[in-house]
Coordinates of C-alpha atoms (C1' of nucleotides) in Angstrom, one line a residue:
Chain A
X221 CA 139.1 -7.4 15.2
X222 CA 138.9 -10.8 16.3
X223 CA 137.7 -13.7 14.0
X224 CA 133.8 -14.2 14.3
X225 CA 133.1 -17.1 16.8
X226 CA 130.2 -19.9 15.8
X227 CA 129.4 -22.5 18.9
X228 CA 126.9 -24.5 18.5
X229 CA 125.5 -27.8 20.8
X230 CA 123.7 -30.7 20.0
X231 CA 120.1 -30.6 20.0
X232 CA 118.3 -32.6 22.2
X233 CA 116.2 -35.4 20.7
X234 CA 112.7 -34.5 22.3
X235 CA 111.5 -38.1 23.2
X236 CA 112.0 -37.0 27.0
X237 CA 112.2 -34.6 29.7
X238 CA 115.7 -32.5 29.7
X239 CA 118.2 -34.6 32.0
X240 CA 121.0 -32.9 33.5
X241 CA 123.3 -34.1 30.3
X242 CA 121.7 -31.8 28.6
X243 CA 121.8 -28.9 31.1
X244 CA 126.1 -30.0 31.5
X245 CA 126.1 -29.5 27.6
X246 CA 124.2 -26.0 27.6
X247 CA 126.6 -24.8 30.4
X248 CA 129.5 -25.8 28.7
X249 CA 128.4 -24.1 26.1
X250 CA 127.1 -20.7 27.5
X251 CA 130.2 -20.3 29.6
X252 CA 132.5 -20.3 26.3
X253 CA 129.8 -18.2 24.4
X254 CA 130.1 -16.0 27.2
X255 CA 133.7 -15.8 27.5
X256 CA 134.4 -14.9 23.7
X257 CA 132.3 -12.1 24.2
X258 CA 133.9 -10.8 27.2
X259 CA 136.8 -11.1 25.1
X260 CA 135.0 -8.7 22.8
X261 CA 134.9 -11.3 19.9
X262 CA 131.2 -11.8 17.4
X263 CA 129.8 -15.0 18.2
X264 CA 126.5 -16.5 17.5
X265 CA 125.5 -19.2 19.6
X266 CA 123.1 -22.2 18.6
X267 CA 121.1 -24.7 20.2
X268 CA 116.9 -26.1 19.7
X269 CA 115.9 -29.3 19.6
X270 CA 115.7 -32.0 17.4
X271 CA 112.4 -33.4 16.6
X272 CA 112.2 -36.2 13.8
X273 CA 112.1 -39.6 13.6
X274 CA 110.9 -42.9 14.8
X275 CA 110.9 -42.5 18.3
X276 CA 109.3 -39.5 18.9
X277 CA 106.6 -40.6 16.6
X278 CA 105.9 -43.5 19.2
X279 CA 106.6 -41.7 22.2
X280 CA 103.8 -39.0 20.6
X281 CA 101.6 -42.0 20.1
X282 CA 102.5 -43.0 23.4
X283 CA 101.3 -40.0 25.1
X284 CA 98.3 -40.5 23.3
X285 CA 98.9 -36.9 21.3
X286 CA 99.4 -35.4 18.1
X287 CA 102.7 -35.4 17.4
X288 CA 103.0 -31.4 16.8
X289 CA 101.4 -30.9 20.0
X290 CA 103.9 -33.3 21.5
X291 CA 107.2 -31.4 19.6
X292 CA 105.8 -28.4 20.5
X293 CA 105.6 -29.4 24.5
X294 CA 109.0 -30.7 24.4
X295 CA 110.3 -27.8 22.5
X296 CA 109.0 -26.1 25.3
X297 CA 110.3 -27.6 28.2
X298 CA 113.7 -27.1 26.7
X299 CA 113.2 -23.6 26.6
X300 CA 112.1 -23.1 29.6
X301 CA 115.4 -25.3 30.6
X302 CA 117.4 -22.7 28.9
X303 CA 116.0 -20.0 30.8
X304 CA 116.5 -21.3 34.0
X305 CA 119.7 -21.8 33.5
X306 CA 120.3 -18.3 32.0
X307 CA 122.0 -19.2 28.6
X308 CA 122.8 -16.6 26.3
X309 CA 122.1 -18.5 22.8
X310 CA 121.4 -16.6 19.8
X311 CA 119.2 -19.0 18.3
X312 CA 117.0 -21.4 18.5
X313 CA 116.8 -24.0 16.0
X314 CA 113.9 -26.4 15.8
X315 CA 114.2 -28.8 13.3
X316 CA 110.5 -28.9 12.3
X317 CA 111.2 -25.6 10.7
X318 CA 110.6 -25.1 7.4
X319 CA 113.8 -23.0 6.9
X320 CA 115.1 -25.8 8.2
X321 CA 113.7 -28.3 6.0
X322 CA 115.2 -26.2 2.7
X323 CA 118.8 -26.8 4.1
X324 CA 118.4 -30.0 4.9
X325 CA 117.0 -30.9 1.1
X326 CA 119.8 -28.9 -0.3
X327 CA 122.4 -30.5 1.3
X328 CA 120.6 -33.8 0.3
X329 CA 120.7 -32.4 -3.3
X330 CA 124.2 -31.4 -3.0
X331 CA 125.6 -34.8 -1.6
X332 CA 124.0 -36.3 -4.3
X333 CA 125.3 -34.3 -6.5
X334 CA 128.6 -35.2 -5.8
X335 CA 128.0 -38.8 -6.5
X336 CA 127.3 -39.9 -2.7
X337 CA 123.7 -40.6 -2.6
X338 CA 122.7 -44.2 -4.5
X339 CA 119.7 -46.5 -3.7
X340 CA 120.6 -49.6 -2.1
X341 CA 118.3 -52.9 -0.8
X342 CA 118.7 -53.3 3.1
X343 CA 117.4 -56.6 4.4
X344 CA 117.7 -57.2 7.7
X345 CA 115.3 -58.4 10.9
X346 CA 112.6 -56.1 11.7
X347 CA 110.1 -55.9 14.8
X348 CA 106.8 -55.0 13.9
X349 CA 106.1 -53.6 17.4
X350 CA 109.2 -51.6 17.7
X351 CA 108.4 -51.0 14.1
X352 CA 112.8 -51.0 13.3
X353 CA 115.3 -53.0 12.3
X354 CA 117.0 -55.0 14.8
X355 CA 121.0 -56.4 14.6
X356 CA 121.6 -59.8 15.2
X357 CA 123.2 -58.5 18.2
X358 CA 120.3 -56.6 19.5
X359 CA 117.6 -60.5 19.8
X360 CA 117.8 -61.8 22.7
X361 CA 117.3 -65.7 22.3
X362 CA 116.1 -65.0 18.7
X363 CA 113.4 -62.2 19.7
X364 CA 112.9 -58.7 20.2
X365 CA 114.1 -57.6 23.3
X366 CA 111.3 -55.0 24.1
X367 CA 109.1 -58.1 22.2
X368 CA 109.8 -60.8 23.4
X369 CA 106.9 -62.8 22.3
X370 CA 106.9 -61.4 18.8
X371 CA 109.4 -63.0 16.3
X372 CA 111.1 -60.5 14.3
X373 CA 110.6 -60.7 10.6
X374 CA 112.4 -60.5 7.8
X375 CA 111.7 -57.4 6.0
X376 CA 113.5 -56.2 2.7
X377 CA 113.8 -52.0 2.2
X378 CA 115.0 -50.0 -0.3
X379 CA 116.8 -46.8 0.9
X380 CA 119.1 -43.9 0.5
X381 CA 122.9 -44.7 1.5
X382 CA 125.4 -42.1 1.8
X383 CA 129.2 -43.0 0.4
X384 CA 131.0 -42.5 3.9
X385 CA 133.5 -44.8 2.2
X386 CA 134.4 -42.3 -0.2
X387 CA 135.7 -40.2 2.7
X388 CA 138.2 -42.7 4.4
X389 CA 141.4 -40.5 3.3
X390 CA 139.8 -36.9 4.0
X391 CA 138.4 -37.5 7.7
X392 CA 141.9 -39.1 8.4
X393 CA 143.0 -35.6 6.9
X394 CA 140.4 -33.7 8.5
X395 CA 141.5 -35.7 11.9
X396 CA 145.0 -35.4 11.7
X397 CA 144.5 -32.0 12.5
X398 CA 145.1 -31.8 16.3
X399 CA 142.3 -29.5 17.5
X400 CA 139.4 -31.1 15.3
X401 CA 138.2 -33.2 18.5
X402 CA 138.9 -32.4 22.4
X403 CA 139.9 -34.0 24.0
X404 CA 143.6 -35.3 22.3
X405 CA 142.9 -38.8 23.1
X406 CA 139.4 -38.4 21.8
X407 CA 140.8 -37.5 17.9
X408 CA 143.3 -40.3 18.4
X409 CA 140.3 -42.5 19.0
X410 CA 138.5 -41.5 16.2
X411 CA 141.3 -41.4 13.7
X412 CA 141.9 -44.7 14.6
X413 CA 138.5 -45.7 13.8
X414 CA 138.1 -43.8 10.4
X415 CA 141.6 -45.8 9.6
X416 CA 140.0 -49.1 10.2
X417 CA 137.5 -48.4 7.2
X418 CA 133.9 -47.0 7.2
X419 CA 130.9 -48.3 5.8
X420 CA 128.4 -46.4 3.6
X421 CA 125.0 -45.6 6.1
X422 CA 121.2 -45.4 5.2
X423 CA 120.2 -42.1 5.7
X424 CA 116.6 -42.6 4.2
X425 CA 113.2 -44.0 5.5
X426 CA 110.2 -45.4 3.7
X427 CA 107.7 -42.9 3.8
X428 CA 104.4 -45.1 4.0
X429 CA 106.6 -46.7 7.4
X430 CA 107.9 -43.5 9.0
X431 CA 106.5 -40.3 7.7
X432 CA 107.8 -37.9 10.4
X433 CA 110.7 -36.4 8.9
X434 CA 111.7 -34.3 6.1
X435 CA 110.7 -35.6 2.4
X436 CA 113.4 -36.5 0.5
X437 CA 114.1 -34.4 -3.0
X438 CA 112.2 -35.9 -5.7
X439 CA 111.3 -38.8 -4.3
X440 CA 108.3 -38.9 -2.1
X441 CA 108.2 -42.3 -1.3
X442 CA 111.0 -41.6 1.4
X443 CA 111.8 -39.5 4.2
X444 CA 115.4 -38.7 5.6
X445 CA 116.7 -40.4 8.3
X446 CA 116.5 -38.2 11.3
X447 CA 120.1 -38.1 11.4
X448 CA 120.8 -36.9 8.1
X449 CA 118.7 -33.7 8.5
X450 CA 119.2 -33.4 12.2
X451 CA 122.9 -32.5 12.3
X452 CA 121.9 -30.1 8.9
X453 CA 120.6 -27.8 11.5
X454 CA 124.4 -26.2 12.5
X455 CA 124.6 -24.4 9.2
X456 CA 120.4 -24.5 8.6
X457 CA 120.5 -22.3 11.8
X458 CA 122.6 -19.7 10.2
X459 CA 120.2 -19.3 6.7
X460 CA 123.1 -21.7 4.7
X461 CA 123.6 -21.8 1.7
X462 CA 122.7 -18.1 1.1
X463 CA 122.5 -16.5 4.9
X464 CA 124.8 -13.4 5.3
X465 CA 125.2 -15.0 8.9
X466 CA 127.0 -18.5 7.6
X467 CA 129.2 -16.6 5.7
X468 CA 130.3 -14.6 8.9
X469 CA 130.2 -17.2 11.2
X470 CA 130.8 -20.3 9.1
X471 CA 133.1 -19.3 6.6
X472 CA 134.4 -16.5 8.5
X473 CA 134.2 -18.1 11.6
X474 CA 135.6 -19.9 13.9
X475 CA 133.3 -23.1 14.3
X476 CA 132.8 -25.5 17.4
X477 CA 130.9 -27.5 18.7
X478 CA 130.0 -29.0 22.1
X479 CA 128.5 -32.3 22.1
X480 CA 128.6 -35.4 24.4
X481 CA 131.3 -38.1 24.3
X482 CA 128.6 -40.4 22.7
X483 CA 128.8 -38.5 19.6
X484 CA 131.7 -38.8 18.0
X485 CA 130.7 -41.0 14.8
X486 CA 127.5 -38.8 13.9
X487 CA 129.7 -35.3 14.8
X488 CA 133.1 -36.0 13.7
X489 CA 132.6 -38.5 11.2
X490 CA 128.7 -38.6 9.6
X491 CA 128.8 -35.1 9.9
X492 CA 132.1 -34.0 8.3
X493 CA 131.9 -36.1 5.6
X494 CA 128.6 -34.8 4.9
X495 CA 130.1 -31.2 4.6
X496 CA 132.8 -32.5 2.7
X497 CA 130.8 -33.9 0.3
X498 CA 128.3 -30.6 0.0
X499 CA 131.4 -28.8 -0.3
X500 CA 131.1 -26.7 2.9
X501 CA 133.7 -26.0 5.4
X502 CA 134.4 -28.4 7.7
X503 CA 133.7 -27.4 11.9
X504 CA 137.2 -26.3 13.1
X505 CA 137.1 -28.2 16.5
X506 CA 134.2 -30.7 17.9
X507 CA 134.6 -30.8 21.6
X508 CA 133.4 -33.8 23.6
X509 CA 132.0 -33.5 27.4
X510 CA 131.8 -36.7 29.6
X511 CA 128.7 -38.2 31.2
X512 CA 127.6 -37.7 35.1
X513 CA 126.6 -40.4 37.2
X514 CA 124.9 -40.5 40.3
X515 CA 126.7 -42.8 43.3
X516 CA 129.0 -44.1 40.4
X517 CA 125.7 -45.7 38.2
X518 CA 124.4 -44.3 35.2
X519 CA 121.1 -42.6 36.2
X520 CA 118.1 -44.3 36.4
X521 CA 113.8 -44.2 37.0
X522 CA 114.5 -47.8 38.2
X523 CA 117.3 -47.0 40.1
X524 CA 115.7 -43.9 41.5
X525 CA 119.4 -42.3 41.4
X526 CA 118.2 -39.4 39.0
X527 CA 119.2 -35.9 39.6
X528 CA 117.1 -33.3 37.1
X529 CA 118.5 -30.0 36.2
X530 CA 114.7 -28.5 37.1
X531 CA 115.6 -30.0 40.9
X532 CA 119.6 -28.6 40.8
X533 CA 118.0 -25.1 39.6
X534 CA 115.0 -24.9 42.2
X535 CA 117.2 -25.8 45.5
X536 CA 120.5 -24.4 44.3
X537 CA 119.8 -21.6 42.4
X538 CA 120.5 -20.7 38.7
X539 CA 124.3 -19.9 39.2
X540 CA 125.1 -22.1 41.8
X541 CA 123.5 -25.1 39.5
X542 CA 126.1 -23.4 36.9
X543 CA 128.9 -23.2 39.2
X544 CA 128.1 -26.8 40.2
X545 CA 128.4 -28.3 36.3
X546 CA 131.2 -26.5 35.7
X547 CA 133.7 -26.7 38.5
X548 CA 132.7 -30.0 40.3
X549 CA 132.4 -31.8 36.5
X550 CA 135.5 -33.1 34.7
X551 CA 135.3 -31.7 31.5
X552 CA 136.1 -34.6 29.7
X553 CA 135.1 -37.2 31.3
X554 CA 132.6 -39.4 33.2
X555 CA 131.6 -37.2 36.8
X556 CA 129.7 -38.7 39.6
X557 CA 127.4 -36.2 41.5
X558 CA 125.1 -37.3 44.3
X559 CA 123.1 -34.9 46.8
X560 CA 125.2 -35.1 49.7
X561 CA 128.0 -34.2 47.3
X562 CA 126.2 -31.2 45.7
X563 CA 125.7 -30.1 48.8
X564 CA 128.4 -30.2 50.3
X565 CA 130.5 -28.1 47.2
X566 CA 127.1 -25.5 47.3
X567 CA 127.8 -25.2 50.9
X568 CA 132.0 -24.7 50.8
X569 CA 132.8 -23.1 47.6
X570 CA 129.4 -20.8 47.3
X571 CA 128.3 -20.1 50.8
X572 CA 131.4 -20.1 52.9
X573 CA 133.2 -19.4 50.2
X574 CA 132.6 -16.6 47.6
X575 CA 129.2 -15.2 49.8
X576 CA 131.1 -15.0 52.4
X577 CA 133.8 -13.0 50.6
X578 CA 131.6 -10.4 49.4
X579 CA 129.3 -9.9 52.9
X580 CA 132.5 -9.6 54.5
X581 CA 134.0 -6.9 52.0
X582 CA 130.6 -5.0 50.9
X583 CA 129.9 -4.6 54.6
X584 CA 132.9 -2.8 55.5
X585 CA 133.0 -0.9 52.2
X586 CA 129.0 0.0 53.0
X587 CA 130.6 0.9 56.5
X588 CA 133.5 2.8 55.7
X589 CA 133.1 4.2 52.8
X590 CA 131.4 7.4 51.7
X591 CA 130.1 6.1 47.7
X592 CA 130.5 3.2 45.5
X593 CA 134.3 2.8 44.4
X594 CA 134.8 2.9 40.7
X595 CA 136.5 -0.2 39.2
X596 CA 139.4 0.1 37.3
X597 CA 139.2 -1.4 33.8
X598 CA 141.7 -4.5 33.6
X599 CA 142.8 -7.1 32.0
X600 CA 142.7 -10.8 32.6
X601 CA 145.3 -13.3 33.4
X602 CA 147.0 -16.0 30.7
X603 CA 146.4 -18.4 33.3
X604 CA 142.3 -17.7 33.6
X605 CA 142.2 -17.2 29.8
X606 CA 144.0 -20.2 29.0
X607 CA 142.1 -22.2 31.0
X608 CA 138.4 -21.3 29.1
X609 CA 140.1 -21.6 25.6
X610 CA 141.1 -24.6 26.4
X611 CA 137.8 -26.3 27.8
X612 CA 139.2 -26.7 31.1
X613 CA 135.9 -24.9 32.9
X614 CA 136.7 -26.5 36.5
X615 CA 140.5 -25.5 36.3
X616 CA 139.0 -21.4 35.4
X617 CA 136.8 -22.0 38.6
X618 CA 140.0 -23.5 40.5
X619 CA 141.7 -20.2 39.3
X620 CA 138.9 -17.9 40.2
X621 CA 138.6 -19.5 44.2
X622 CA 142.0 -19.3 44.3
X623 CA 141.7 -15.6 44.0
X624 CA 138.9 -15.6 46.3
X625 CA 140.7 -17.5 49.0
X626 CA 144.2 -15.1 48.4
X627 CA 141.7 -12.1 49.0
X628 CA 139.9 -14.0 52.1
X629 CA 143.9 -14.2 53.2
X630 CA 144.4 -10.7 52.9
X631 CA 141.7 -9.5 55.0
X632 CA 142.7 -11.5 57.6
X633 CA 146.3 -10.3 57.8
X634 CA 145.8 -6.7 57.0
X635 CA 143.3 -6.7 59.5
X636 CA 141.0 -3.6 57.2
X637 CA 138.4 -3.2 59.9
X638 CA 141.1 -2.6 62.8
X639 CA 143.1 -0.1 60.6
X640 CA 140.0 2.2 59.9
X641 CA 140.2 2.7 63.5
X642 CA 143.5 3.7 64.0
X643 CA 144.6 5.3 60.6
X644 CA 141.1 6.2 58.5
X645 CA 142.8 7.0 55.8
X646 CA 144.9 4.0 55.1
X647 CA 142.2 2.2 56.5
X648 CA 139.6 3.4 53.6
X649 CA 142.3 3.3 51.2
X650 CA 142.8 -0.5 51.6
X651 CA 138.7 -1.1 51.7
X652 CA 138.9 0.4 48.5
X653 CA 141.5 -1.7 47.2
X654 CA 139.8 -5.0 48.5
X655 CA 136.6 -3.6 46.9
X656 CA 137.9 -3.6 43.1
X657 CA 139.5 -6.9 43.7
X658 CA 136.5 -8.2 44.6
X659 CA 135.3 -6.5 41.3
X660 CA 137.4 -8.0 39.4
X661 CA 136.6 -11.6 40.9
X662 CA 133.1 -11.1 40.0
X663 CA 134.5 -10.1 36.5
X664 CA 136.2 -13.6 35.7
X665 CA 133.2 -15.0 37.3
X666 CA 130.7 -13.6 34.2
X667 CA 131.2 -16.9 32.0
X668 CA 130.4 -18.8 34.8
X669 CA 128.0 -17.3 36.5
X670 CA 127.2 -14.2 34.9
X671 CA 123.8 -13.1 37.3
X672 CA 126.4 -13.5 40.5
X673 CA 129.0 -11.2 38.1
X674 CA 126.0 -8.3 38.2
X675 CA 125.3 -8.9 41.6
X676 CA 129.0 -8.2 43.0
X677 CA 129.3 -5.4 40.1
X678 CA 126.0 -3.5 41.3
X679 CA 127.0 -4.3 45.1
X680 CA 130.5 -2.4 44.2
X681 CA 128.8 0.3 42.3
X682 CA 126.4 1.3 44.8
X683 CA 128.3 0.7 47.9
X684 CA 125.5 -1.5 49.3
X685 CA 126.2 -5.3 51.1
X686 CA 124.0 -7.5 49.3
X687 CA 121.2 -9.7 50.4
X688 CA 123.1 -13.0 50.9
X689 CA 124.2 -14.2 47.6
X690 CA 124.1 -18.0 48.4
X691 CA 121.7 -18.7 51.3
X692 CA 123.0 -21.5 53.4
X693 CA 121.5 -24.6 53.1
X694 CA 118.8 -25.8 55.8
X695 CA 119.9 -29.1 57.0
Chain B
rC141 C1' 140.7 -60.6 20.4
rG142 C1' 141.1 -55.2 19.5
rC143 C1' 141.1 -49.7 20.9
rG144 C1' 140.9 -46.0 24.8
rG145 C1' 140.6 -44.1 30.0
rG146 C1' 141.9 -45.0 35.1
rG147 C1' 144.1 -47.3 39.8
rU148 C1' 147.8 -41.2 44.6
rG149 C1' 146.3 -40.0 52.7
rG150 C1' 138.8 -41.5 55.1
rA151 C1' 136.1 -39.5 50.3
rG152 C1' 136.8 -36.8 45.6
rC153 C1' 140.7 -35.2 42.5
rA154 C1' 145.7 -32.6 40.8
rG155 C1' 150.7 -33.3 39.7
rU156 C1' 156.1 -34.2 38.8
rA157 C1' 162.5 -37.6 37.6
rG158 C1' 165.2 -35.3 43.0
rU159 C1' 161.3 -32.3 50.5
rA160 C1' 154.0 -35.7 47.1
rG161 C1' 149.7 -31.1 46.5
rC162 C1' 144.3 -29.4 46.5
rU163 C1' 139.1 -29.6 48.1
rC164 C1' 135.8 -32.0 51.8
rG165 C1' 136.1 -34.4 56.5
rU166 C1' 139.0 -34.8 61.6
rC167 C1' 141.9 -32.3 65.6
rA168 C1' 144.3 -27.8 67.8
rG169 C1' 145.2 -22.6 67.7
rG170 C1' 144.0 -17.5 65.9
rC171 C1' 140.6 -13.6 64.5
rU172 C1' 135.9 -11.1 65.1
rC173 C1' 134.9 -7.4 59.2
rA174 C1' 131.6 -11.6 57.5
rU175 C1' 126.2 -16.2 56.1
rA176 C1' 128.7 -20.5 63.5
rA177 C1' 131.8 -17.9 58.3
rC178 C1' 137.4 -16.6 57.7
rC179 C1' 143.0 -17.4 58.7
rU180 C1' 147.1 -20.6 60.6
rG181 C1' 148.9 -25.3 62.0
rA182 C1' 148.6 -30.7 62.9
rA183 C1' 147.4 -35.9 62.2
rG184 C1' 146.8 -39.1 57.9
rG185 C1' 149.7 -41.8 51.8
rU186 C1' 155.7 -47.5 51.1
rC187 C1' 151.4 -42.6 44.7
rG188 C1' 147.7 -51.0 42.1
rC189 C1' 151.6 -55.4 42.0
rG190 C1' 156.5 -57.3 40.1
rG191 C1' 160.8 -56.3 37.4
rG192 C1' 164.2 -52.9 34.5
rU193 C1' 167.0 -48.2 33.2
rG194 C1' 169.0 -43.8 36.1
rC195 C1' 173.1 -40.9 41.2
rA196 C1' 167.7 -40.6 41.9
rA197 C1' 161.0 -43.1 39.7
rU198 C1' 155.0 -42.1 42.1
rU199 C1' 156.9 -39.7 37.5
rC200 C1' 160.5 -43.3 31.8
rC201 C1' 160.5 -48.8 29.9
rC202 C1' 158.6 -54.1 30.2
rG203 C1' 155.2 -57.7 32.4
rC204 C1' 150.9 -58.6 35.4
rC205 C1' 146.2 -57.6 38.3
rC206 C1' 141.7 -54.8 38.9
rC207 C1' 137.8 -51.0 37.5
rC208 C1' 135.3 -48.2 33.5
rG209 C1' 134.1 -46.9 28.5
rC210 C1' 134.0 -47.9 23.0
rA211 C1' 133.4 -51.8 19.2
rA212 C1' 128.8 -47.4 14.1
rC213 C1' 123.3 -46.1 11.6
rC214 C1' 120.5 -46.6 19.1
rA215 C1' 118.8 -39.3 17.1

RNA sequence: CGCGGGGUGGAGCAGUAGUAGCUCGUCAGGCUCAUAACCUGAAGGUCGCGGGUGCAAUUCCCGCCCCCGCAACCA
């Protein structure tokens, strides 16, 4: 029996819509979750939101709503994110929980337990209408950049810091391990960091400033940073300390997570040490995705260059807005994506492409063929497997249209629908073969694009040429 | 200053010490089962620049130029 399998993504700070990073993330992450299972391994997938903290106290204000009502729309609109794009997570962890808020005060208790929580003054300049502290880096000409009539003030606070300098030596341990971060060069990057020394961070707020988060343990006059109980939600989601599921999955498991390349510090780093210091296993491999942009600039309102994942999934489709992420989006690293593009990859690889492929086969098997063909169990290539154990999602969809095109091939020089004519039997015999390859195209395609996998599956099963899969595009 | 990624045919990318490959686009041919799809072939690149080491470098080493990230509590 294969080793329990616990993936988990970041969740999305609720202080806007879902943008398509988001949607790349939850792909990712459903393909892999997807895969392990077809590989016949446990896993328990988690995602939610995340829905503390300053910001989403203004943008509630902003909106003019209560803030519940606010976390609870946003909450929502992830949801409904989640469903269009067909994930298959087994949880969904809100951080306003109060199951939630248990793990993050034990793991508060525990850290300070340990000897890393102490009280420490912060002074620093503050803006009254951002209501935050500012660095010196942040003023532009001396003032708030989002103020700029208002003069930040000096403001002296006493809060909770965490000892991240106590951990130096064990995240350089914990990073030396190839396979804590992927990409490589990503681990290098951080090691190198963690070498260069690491400064304790505030993981508190004063209450009476920010009260939207969870209280701290015995002291009421402070509430966690959002941080702090935010990333508690990987093992909070699984009922830690006590949860028969974080001892499957946790301790039993193996334990990744997807997040973007932004994340490093608070994943690898904040996070780690944190379960170091609470004493709980550390996440066996943090894997980082890149960011898209949109005609090479980072989306924008202003620059009117933003593509939503609620637009990719209402012209596209659910699995072609998949098939899109994963194949035409490095996995590592920054991907530009622009409409002409998209359709233009929708059009070869979906239309002309795998469609295509299964009109062309399903018709002549409907034709030719007196009742569904039965597909033979198999199992899968090293060089498709490899691929999705190794993040590589494009290069599994490189291997899978590959397959498609070598069967497109094969049709043309065996020539199926000429031999049924001349020699039935060889000619049904070879419709039959091209039928259970098809099925076992649509087989490696279930990570991917697991409604199209059902769709080719049923198609097979029932002898029946499907309504076009991928409807070409109206230009 | 520092750290990291990248510069390959019109566009987007892959790749390797020894005929440079894929997708899209272009052109020609083939096929007719299929969603004007599919298959084959062709045109198109001195693999950022300058040195070095090799019988041989786009691939290794050195220097330079250009582009893009990161430089922590912004969730």
């Amino acid at each position: 029996m294969a080793k329990p399998f616990y993936l988990t993504t970041t969740l999305p700070y609720v202080n806007d819509k879902p943008h398509i990073g988001h949607a790349l993330e939850f792909v990712q992450a459903d393909t892999l979750a997807r895969y392990k299972r077809l590989m016949g391994t446990d896993v328990f997938f988690n995602t939610g939101t995340d829905e503390h903290g300053q910001k989403i106290l203004e943008a509630a204000q902003k909106s003019g709503q209560d803030v519940r009502t606010y976390v609870d729309h946003y909450a929502g609109e992830f949801q409904k994110l989640g469903a269009a794009l067909d994930l298959s997570y087994d949880r969904f962890i809100r951080t306003t929980e109060p199951g939630h808020y248990a793990a993050a005060q034990e793991i508060w208790r525990r850290c300070e337990q340990a000897g890393d929580i102490y009280k420490k003054t912060y002074k620093g300049l503050y803006c009254v209408g951002d209501e935050m502290f500012l660095r010196e880096s942040d003023l532009v000409n001396g003032k708030c950049p989002n103020h700029p009539n208002m003069t930040p003030i000096e403001l002296e606070e006493e809060n909770y810091f965490f000892r991240l300098s106590n951990y130096q030596a064990k995240l350089v341990e914990y990073l030396s391990r190839p396979g804590s971060i992927v990409p490589e060069w990503r681990r290098e990057e951080a090691l190198k960091f963690v070498e260069e020394g690491l400064e304790d961070f505030s993981i508190s707020r004063v209450a009476s400033r920010l009260h939207w988060g969870v209280p701290v343990p015995g002291d009421d006059s402070q509430v966690m940073y959002v941080w702090f109980d935010a990333l508690t939600n990987y093992i909070s989601t699984l009922g830690w300390p006590d949860g028969d599921d974080f001892k499957k999955f946790w301790e039993g498991g193996d334990v990744v997570q997807v997040a973007g390349k932004d994340q490093v510090r608070f994943q690898s780093i904040m996070w780690q040490a944190m379960l170091i210091s609470a004493q709980v296993k550390n996440s066996d491999t943090v894997f980082y995705h890149g960011f898209i942009t949109s005609g090479g600039q980072k989306m924008s309102k202003s620059l009117g260059n933003v593509i939503s994942p609620n637009e990719l999934v209402a012209k596209y489709g659910t699995d072609a807005t998949r098939y899109l992420l994963l194949r035409h989006v490095h996995p590592f690293e920054d991907s530009d994506m622009t409409w002409d593009k998209l359709d233009e990859w929708y059009t070869a690889g979906l239309v002309n492409g795998l469609g295509n492929l299964v009109a062309r086969i399903m018709q002549l098997a409907q034709t030719y063929l007196a009742e569904g063909v039965r597909p033979e169990p198999a199992g899968f290539a090293p060089e498709y497997t490899s691929t999705l154990e190794n993040f590589e999602f494009a290069k599994a969809a490189d291997y899978v249209w590959e397959a498609i095109h070598h069967l497109d091939q094969k049709i043309t020089e065996t020539e199926p629908f000429k031999l049924v004519k001349t020699d039935e039997a060889a000619g049904k015999k070879l419709i039959t073969e091209l039928t259970q390859e098809l099925y076992a195209i649509g087989r490696m395609l279930h990570p991917l694009m697991p409604a199209t996998n059902e769709a080719i599956k049923k198609a097979v099963v029932e002898n029946k040429k499907p309504e076009n899969l991928f409807p070409r595009l109206n230009v």
